[in-house]
CSV table of C-alpha atoms in Angstrom, one decimal:
chain,number,residue,atom,x,y,z
N,20,MET,CA,16.8,169.5,30.8
N,21,ASP,CA,15.3,169.5,27.3
N,22,ILE,CA,17.4,169.3,24.1
N,23,SER,CA,17.8,173.0,23.8
N,24,ALA,CA,19.2,173.1,27.3
N,25,VAL,CA,21.7,170.4,26.3
N,26,ASN,CA,22.7,172.6,23.3
N,27,ASN,CA,23.2,175.6,25.5
N,28,LEU,CA,25.5,173.9,28.0
N,29,SER,CA,29.1,175.2,28.2
N,30,PHE,CA,31.6,172.5,27.1
N,31,GLU,CA,32.8,172.0,30.7
N,32,ASP,CA,29.2,171.4,31.9
N,33,TYR,CA,28.4,169.2,28.9
N,34,PHE,CA,31.6,167.2,29.5
N,35,ASN,CA,30.8,166.7,33.2
N,36,VAL,CA,27.2,165.7,32.5
N,37,PHE,CA,27.6,163.4,29.5
N,38,GLY,CA,31.3,162.3,29.9
N,39,ASN,CA,30.4,158.8,31.2
N,40,VAL,CA,27.5,157.9,28.9
N,41,VAL,CA,29.9,155.4,27.4
N,42,GLU,CA,31.8,153.9,30.3
N,43,LYS,CA,35.1,155.7,31.1
N,44,SER,CA,35.2,157.0,27.6
N,45,PRO,CA,34.5,160.8,27.8
N,46,PHE,CA,36.3,161.3,24.4
N,47,ILE,CA,33.1,160.2,22.7
N,48,ALA,CA,30.8,162.9,24.2
N,49,ALA,CA,33.7,165.3,23.8
N,50,ALA,CA,34.0,164.5,20.1
N,51,LEU,CA,30.2,164.9,19.6
N,52,TRP,CA,30.3,168.4,21.1
N,53,SER,CA,31.0,169.4,17.5
N,54,ARG,CA,27.7,167.9,16.4
N,55,ARG,CA,25.6,170.4,18.3
N,56,PRO,CA,22.9,171.6,18.0
N,57,PHE,CA,21.2,168.3,18.5
N,58,ASN,CA,17.7,168.3,17.1
N,59,SER,CA,16.3,165.7,19.6
N,60,LEU,CA,17.3,163.0,22.1
N,61,ASN,CA,17.2,160.6,19.3
N,62,ASP,CA,19.6,162.7,17.3
N,63,MET,CA,22.1,162.3,20.2
N,64,HIS,CA,21.6,158.6,20.2
N,65,VAL,CA,22.2,158.3,16.5
N,66,ALA,CA,25.3,160.5,16.7
N,67,ILE,CA,26.8,158.3,19.4
N,68,ASP,CA,25.9,155.1,17.6
N,69,HIS,CA,27.5,156.3,14.4
N,70,PHE,CA,30.6,157.4,16.3
N,71,ILE,CA,30.9,153.9,17.9
N,72,ASP,CA,30.3,152.2,14.6
N,73,ASP,CA,33.1,154.2,13.0
N,74,LEU,CA,35.7,153.1,15.5
N,75,THR,CA,38.2,150.4,14.4
N,76,GLU,CA,37.7,146.9,15.7
N,77,SER,CA,40.6,147.6,18.1
N,78,GLY,CA,39.0,150.8,19.3
N,79,LYS,CA,35.7,149.0,19.9
N,80,VAL,CA,37.4,146.2,21.9
N,81,GLY,CA,39.1,149.0,23.9
N,82,LEU,CA,35.7,150.4,24.8
N,83,LEU,CA,34.3,147.0,25.8
N,84,ARG,CA,37.3,146.5,28.2
N,85,CYS,CA,36.4,149.8,30.0
N,86,TYR,CA,33.2,148.2,31.4
N,87,SER,CA,33.3,146.7,34.8
N,88,GLU,CA,32.2,143.1,35.3
N,89,LEU,CA,28.7,142.6,36.6
N,90,ALA,CA,28.8,141.8,40.3
N,91,GLY,CA,32.6,141.8,39.9
N,92,ARG,CA,35.5,143.3,41.8
N,93,ASP,CA,34.6,146.9,41.2
N,94,LEU,CA,31.1,146.3,42.8
N,95,GLN,CA,32.7,144.4,45.7
N,96,GLY,CA,35.5,147.1,46.1
N,97,GLY,CA,33.2,150.1,45.8
N,98,THR,CA,35.0,151.3,42.7
N,99,LEU,CA,32.1,151.2,40.2
N,100,SER,CA,31.2,154.4,38.3
N,101,ARG,CA,28.1,156.1,39.7
N,102,GLU,CA,26.2,155.0,36.6
N,103,SER,CA,27.2,151.3,36.8
N,104,GLN,CA,26.5,151.3,40.5
N,105,GLU,CA,22.9,152.4,39.9
N,106,GLU,CA,22.4,150.0,37.0
N,107,GLN,CA,23.9,147.0,38.9
N,108,ALA,CA,21.9,147.8,42.0
N,109,GLN,CA,18.6,148.0,40.0
N,110,ALA,CA,19.3,144.6,38.5
N,111,GLY,CA,19.7,143.1,42.0
N,112,LEU,CA,23.4,142.5,41.7
N,113,TYR,CA,24.1,143.9,45.2
N,114,THR,CA,22.0,141.3,46.9
N,115,LEU,CA,23.1,138.0,45.4
N,116,GLN,CA,23.0,134.8,47.3
N,117,SER,CA,26.5,133.5,47.9
N,118,TRP,CA,26.0,130.7,45.3
N,119,GLU,CA,24.8,133.2,42.8
N,120,ALA,CA,27.9,135.4,43.5
N,121,SER,CA,30.3,132.5,43.1
N,122,HIS,CA,28.5,131.3,39.9
N,123,ILE,CA,28.6,134.7,38.3
N,124,THR,CA,32.3,135.2,39.2
N,125,GLN,CA,33.1,131.8,37.6
N,126,LEU,CA,31.2,132.7,34.4
N,127,ASN,CA,32.7,136.2,34.2
N,128,THR,CA,36.2,134.7,34.3
N,129,LYS,CA,35.3,132.0,31.7
N,130,TYR,CA,33.8,134.8,29.5
N,131,TRP,CA,36.8,137.1,29.7
N,132,GLU,CA,39.2,134.3,29.0
N,133,LYS,CA,37.3,133.2,25.9
N,134,PHE,CA,36.5,136.6,24.4
N,135,GLY,CA,39.1,139.0,25.8
N,136,PHE,CA,36.5,141.5,27.2
N,137,PRO,CA,33.9,141.5,30.0
N,138,PHE,CA,30.4,140.2,29.6
N,139,ILE,CA,28.3,143.3,28.9
N,140,ILE,CA,24.5,143.5,29.1
N,141,CYS,CA,22.2,146.4,29.7
N,142,ALA,CA,21.4,145.8,33.4
N,143,ARG,CA,18.5,148.1,33.4
N,144,MET,CA,16.7,145.9,30.9
N,145,ASN,CA,17.4,142.7,32.8
N,146,ASP,CA,17.2,141.3,36.3
N,147,LYS,CA,19.8,139.1,38.0
N,148,ASP,CA,18.2,135.8,36.9
N,149,ARG,CA,18.1,136.9,33.3
N,150,ILE,CA,21.6,138.2,33.5
N,151,LEU,CA,22.9,134.9,34.9
N,152,GLN,CA,21.1,133.0,32.2
N,153,GLN,CA,22.4,135.2,29.4
N,154,LEU,CA,25.9,135.1,30.7
N,155,SER,CA,25.8,131.4,30.8
N,156,GLU,CA,24.4,131.1,27.3
N,157,CYS,CA,26.7,133.8,25.8
N,158,CYS,CA,29.8,131.9,27.0
N,159,ARG,CA,28.9,129.3,24.3
N,160,ASN,CA,28.8,131.8,21.4
N,161,GLU,CA,31.4,132.5,18.8
N,162,TYR,CA,33.6,135.6,19.1
N,163,VAL,CA,32.0,137.6,16.3
N,164,VAL,CA,28.5,137.0,17.7
N,165,GLU,CA,29.6,138.2,21.2
N,166,PHE,CA,31.6,141.1,19.9
N,167,LEU,CA,28.6,142.5,17.9
N,168,ARG,CA,26.2,141.8,20.7
N,169,ALA,CA,28.4,143.5,23.3
N,170,ILE,CA,28.7,146.7,21.1
N,171,GLU,CA,24.9,146.8,20.8
N,172,GLU,CA,24.6,146.5,24.6
N,173,VAL,CA,27.0,149.4,25.0
N,174,LYS,CA,24.7,151.4,22.8
N,175,LYS,CA,21.6,150.4,24.8
N,176,ILE,CA,23.3,151.3,28.1
N,177,CYS,CA,24.5,154.6,26.6
N,178,HIS,CA,21.0,155.5,25.3
N,179,LEU,CA,19.4,154.9,28.7
N,180,ARG,CA,22.2,157.0,30.4
N,181,VAL,CA,21.7,159.8,27.9
N,182,GLN,CA,17.9,159.6,28.3
N,183,ALA,CA,18.1,159.7,32.1
N,184,LEU,CA,20.3,162.8,31.9
N,185,VAL,CA,18.2,164.7,29.4
N,186,LEU,CA,14.8,163.8,30.7
N,187,THR,CA,15.4,164.1,34.5
N,188,ASP,CA,18.2,166.5,35.2
T,7,MET,CA,59.0,147.2,36.2
T,8,ASP,CA,60.8,146.1,33.0
T,9,ILE,CA,58.9,145.2,29.8
T,10,SER,CA,58.5,141.6,30.7
T,11,ALA,CA,56.8,142.7,33.9
T,12,VAL,CA,54.4,144.8,31.9
T,13,ASN,CA,53.7,141.8,29.7
T,14,ASN,CA,53.0,139.7,32.8
T,15,LEU,CA,50.5,142.1,34.4
T,16,SER,CA,46.9,140.9,34.7
T,17,PHE,CA,44.5,142.9,32.6
T,18,GLU,CA,43.1,144.6,35.7
T,19,ASP,CA,46.6,145.7,37.0
T,20,TYR,CA,47.6,146.8,33.5
T,21,PHE,CA,44.4,148.8,33.1
T,22,ASN,CA,45.0,150.5,36.5
T,23,VAL,CA,48.6,151.2,35.8
T,24,PHE,CA,48.4,152.4,32.1
T,25,GLY,CA,44.8,153.6,31.9
T,26,ASN,CA,45.6,157.3,32.0
T,27,VAL,CA,48.7,157.5,29.8
T,28,VAL,CA,46.4,159.2,27.3
T,29,GLU,CA,44.3,161.6,29.5
T,30,LYS,CA,40.9,160.2,30.6
T,31,SER,CA,41.1,157.7,27.6
T,32,PRO,CA,41.7,154.3,29.1
T,33,PHE,CA,40.2,152.6,26.1
T,34,ILE,CA,43.5,153.1,24.3
T,35,ALA,CA,45.6,151.2,26.8
T,36,ALA,CA,42.7,148.7,27.0
T,37,ALA,CA,42.7,148.2,23.2
T,38,LEU,CA,46.5,147.7,23.2
T,39,TRP,CA,46.3,144.9,25.7
T,40,SER,CA,45.8,142.7,22.6
T,41,ARG,CA,49.2,143.9,21.3
T,42,ARG,CA,51.2,142.2,24.0
T,43,PRO,CA,53.8,140.9,24.3
T,44,PHE,CA,55.5,144.3,23.9
T,45,ASN,CA,59.2,143.9,22.9
T,46,SER,CA,60.3,147.1,24.4
T,47,LEU,CA,59.3,150.4,25.8
T,48,ASN,CA,59.6,151.8,22.3
T,49,ASP,CA,57.3,149.1,21.0
T,50,MET,CA,54.6,150.4,23.4
T,51,HIS,CA,55.2,154.0,22.2
T,52,VAL,CA,54.9,153.0,18.6
T,53,ALA,CA,51.7,151.0,19.3
T,54,ILE,CA,50.1,153.9,21.0
T,55,ASP,CA,51.1,156.4,18.3
T,56,HIS,CA,49.7,154.1,15.6
T,57,PHE,CA,46.5,153.7,17.5
T,58,ILE,CA,46.1,157.5,17.9
T,59,ASP,CA,46.9,158.0,14.2
T,60,ASP,CA,44.3,155.5,13.2
T,61,LEU,CA,41.5,157.4,15.0
T,62,THR,CA,39.1,159.5,12.9
T,63,GLU,CA,39.6,163.3,13.0
T,64,SER,CA,36.5,163.4,15.2
T,65,GLY,CA,38.0,160.8,17.5
T,66,LYS,CA,41.2,162.8,17.8
T,67,VAL,CA,39.4,166.0,18.6
T,68,GLY,CA,37.5,164.0,21.3
T,69,LEU,CA,40.9,163.0,22.8
T,70,LEU,CA,42.2,166.6,22.8
T,71,ARG,CA,39.1,167.8,24.6
T,72,CYS,CA,39.8,165.3,27.5
T,73,TYR,CA,42.9,167.3,28.5
T,74,SER,CA,42.6,169.9,31.2
T,75,GLU,CA,43.7,173.4,30.5
T,76,LEU,CA,47.1,174.4,31.8
T,77,ALA,CA,46.7,176.4,35.0
T,78,GLY,CA,42.9,176.2,34.4
T,79,ARG,CA,39.9,175.4,36.5
T,80,ASP,CA,40.9,171.8,37.2
T,81,LEU,CA,44.2,172.9,38.7
T,82,GLN,CA,42.4,175.6,40.7
T,83,GLY,CA,39.6,173.3,41.8
T,84,GLY,CA,41.9,170.3,42.6
T,85,THR,CA,40.3,168.1,40.0
T,86,LEU,CA,43.3,167.4,37.8
T,87,SER,CA,44.3,163.8,37.2
T,88,ARG,CA,47.3,162.7,39.3
T,89,GLU,CA,49.5,162.7,36.2
T,90,SER,CA,48.4,166.2,35.0
T,91,GLN,CA,48.9,167.5,38.5
T,92,GLU,CA,52.5,166.3,38.7
T,93,GLU,CA,53.2,167.7,35.2
T,94,GLN,CA,51.7,171.1,35.8
T,95,ALA,CA,53.4,171.3,39.2
T,96,GLN,CA,56.8,170.5,37.6
T,97,ALA,CA,56.3,173.2,35.0
T,98,GLY,CA,55.7,175.8,37.7
T,99,LEU,CA,52.0,176.3,37.0
T,100,TYR,CA,51.0,176.0,40.7
T,101,THR,CA,53.1,179.1,41.6
T,102,LEU,CA,52.1,181.7,39.0
T,103,GLN,CA,52.1,185.4,39.8
T,104,SER,CA,48.6,186.8,39.6
T,105,TRP,CA,49.3,188.6,36.3
T,106,GLU,CA,50.6,185.3,34.8
T,107,ALA,CA,47.5,183.4,36.0
T,108,SER,CA,45.2,186.0,34.5
T,109,HIS,CA,47.2,186.1,31.2
T,110,ILE,CA,47.1,182.3,30.8
T,111,THR,CA,43.4,182.2,31.6
T,112,GLN,CA,42.7,184.9,28.9
T,113,LEU,CA,44.9,183.0,26.3
T,114,ASN,CA,43.4,179.6,27.2
T,115,THR,CA,39.9,181.0,26.5
T,116,LYS,CA,41.0,182.6,23.3
T,117,TYR,CA,42.7,179.4,22.2
T,118,TRP,CA,39.6,177.2,23.0
T,119,GLU,CA,37.3,179.6,21.2
T,120,LYS,CA,39.4,179.6,18.1
T,121,PHE,CA,40.3,175.9,17.8
T,122,GLY,CA,37.5,174.1,19.8
T,123,PHE,CA,40.0,172.2,22.0
T,124,PRO,CA,42.3,173.2,24.9
T,125,PHE,CA,45.9,174.3,24.3
T,126,ILE,CA,48.0,171.2,24.9
T,127,ILE,CA,51.8,171.1,25.4
T,128,CYS,CA,54.1,168.6,27.1
T,129,ALA,CA,54.5,170.4,30.4
T,130,ARG,CA,57.4,168.2,31.4
T,131,MET,CA,59.4,169.5,28.4
T,132,ASN,CA,58.7,173.2,29.2
T,133,ASP,CA,58.6,175.7,32.0
T,134,LYS,CA,55.9,178.3,32.7
T,135,ASP,CA,57.6,181.0,30.6
T,136,ARG,CA,58.0,178.8,27.6
T,137,ILE,CA,54.4,177.6,28.0
T,138,LEU,CA,53.0,181.1,28.1
T,139,GLN,CA,55.1,182.1,25.1
T,140,GLN,CA,54.0,179.0,23.1
T,141,LEU,CA,50.4,179.5,24.0
T,142,SER,CA,50.5,183.1,22.9
T,143,GLU,CA,52.2,182.2,19.6
T,144,CYS,CA,49.9,179.2,18.9
T,145,CYS,CA,46.8,181.3,19.2
T,146,ARG,CA,47.9,182.8,15.9
T,147,ASN,CA,48.2,179.5,14.0
T,148,GLU,CA,45.8,178.0,11.6
T,149,TYR,CA,43.5,175.2,12.7
T,150,VAL,CA,45.3,172.4,10.9
T,151,VAL,CA,48.7,173.4,12.3
T,152,GLU,CA,47.4,173.4,15.8
T,153,PHE,CA,45.4,170.2,15.4
T,154,LEU,CA,48.5,168.3,14.2
T,155,ARG,CA,50.8,169.9,16.8
T,156,ALA,CA,48.3,169.1,19.6
T,157,ILE,CA,48.2,165.4,18.6
T,158,GLU,CA,52.0,165.3,18.6
T,159,GLU,CA,52.0,166.8,22.1
T,160,VAL,CA,49.5,164.2,23.3
T,161,LYS,CA,52.0,161.5,22.1
T,162,LYS,CA,54.9,163.2,23.9
T,163,ILE,CA,53.0,163.5,27.1
T,164,CYS,CA,51.9,159.8,26.7
T,165,HIS,CA,55.4,158.6,26.1
T,166,LEU,CA,56.7,160.3,29.2
T,167,ARG,CA,53.9,158.9,31.3
T,168,VAL,CA,54.5,155.3,29.9
T,169,GLN,CA,58.3,155.7,30.4
T,170,ALA,CA,57.8,156.9,34.0
T,171,LEU,CA,55.6,153.9,34.8
T,172,VAL,CA,57.8,151.3,33.1
T,173,LEU,CA,61.1,152.6,34.4
T,174,THR,CA,60.2,153.6,37.9
T,175,ASP,CA,57.3,151.5,39.3
């Protein structure tokens, strides 16, 4: 599907295809329906980034809390979104050693308790070792550093989801 | 569940319980997790209303587009959210005469084409005759009138969903 095909989708099809590019937040793609026609894939990325940047801090925190923890209960319980499932599988998070699983659970809890949102990292750009290392290091950061980093990771995850949909479907 | 029980929920339970009080927009409940402790049911309503009011116009339009049409494809295809299903059933939208179904489909299409979002009305406060009448009348309104009315309906639907969860679960 090239960009002109995106621009020609009905709202219903567009909503079904792009609804989860920001996790569990289809209102973002829905809002950007008004921005069509998109000139390019990059134009879609920029529109989403600006939309996220324009949210209040509270709205951004709400977005962050819609992401599932990496190797967390949603993965174990089979309730990850299709997109998260693929991303976490690719990063190797379905095949953790038991000590790795227990370590990541412990760090995820520590992270949520400190920052009030889950640790978010673009799993497609990392493997499990790098994710564990980053999670461990990020637990030591200050709130504002993590908040800004997490929003940038949301954008990276979103860009790769949009790219995969536009280039391969 | 009284308000103190709400305040004592884990984030995960709170998110599962209140995630869909604004249709397909769990980031709102997730954001308002930071507002706890809520003093009362009304305090929750006010927090949600303020959050919605603080969204940009584009964000609000995105929210509106997350609602399924009344007696539309999601109802016919069995893909309504649990909450919408109950609301549309109570309003009698599952037992339309064929002329009513075709009339509402025609008006829904006209409405979306004019305003760029679906017709939204608090189904629990209306029956199918009143809904059809309102839909027909609202098609004649100006954009700004409908936009503001739709946002107020989102709040009414949300209040009743929150109330049902807090008072009965």
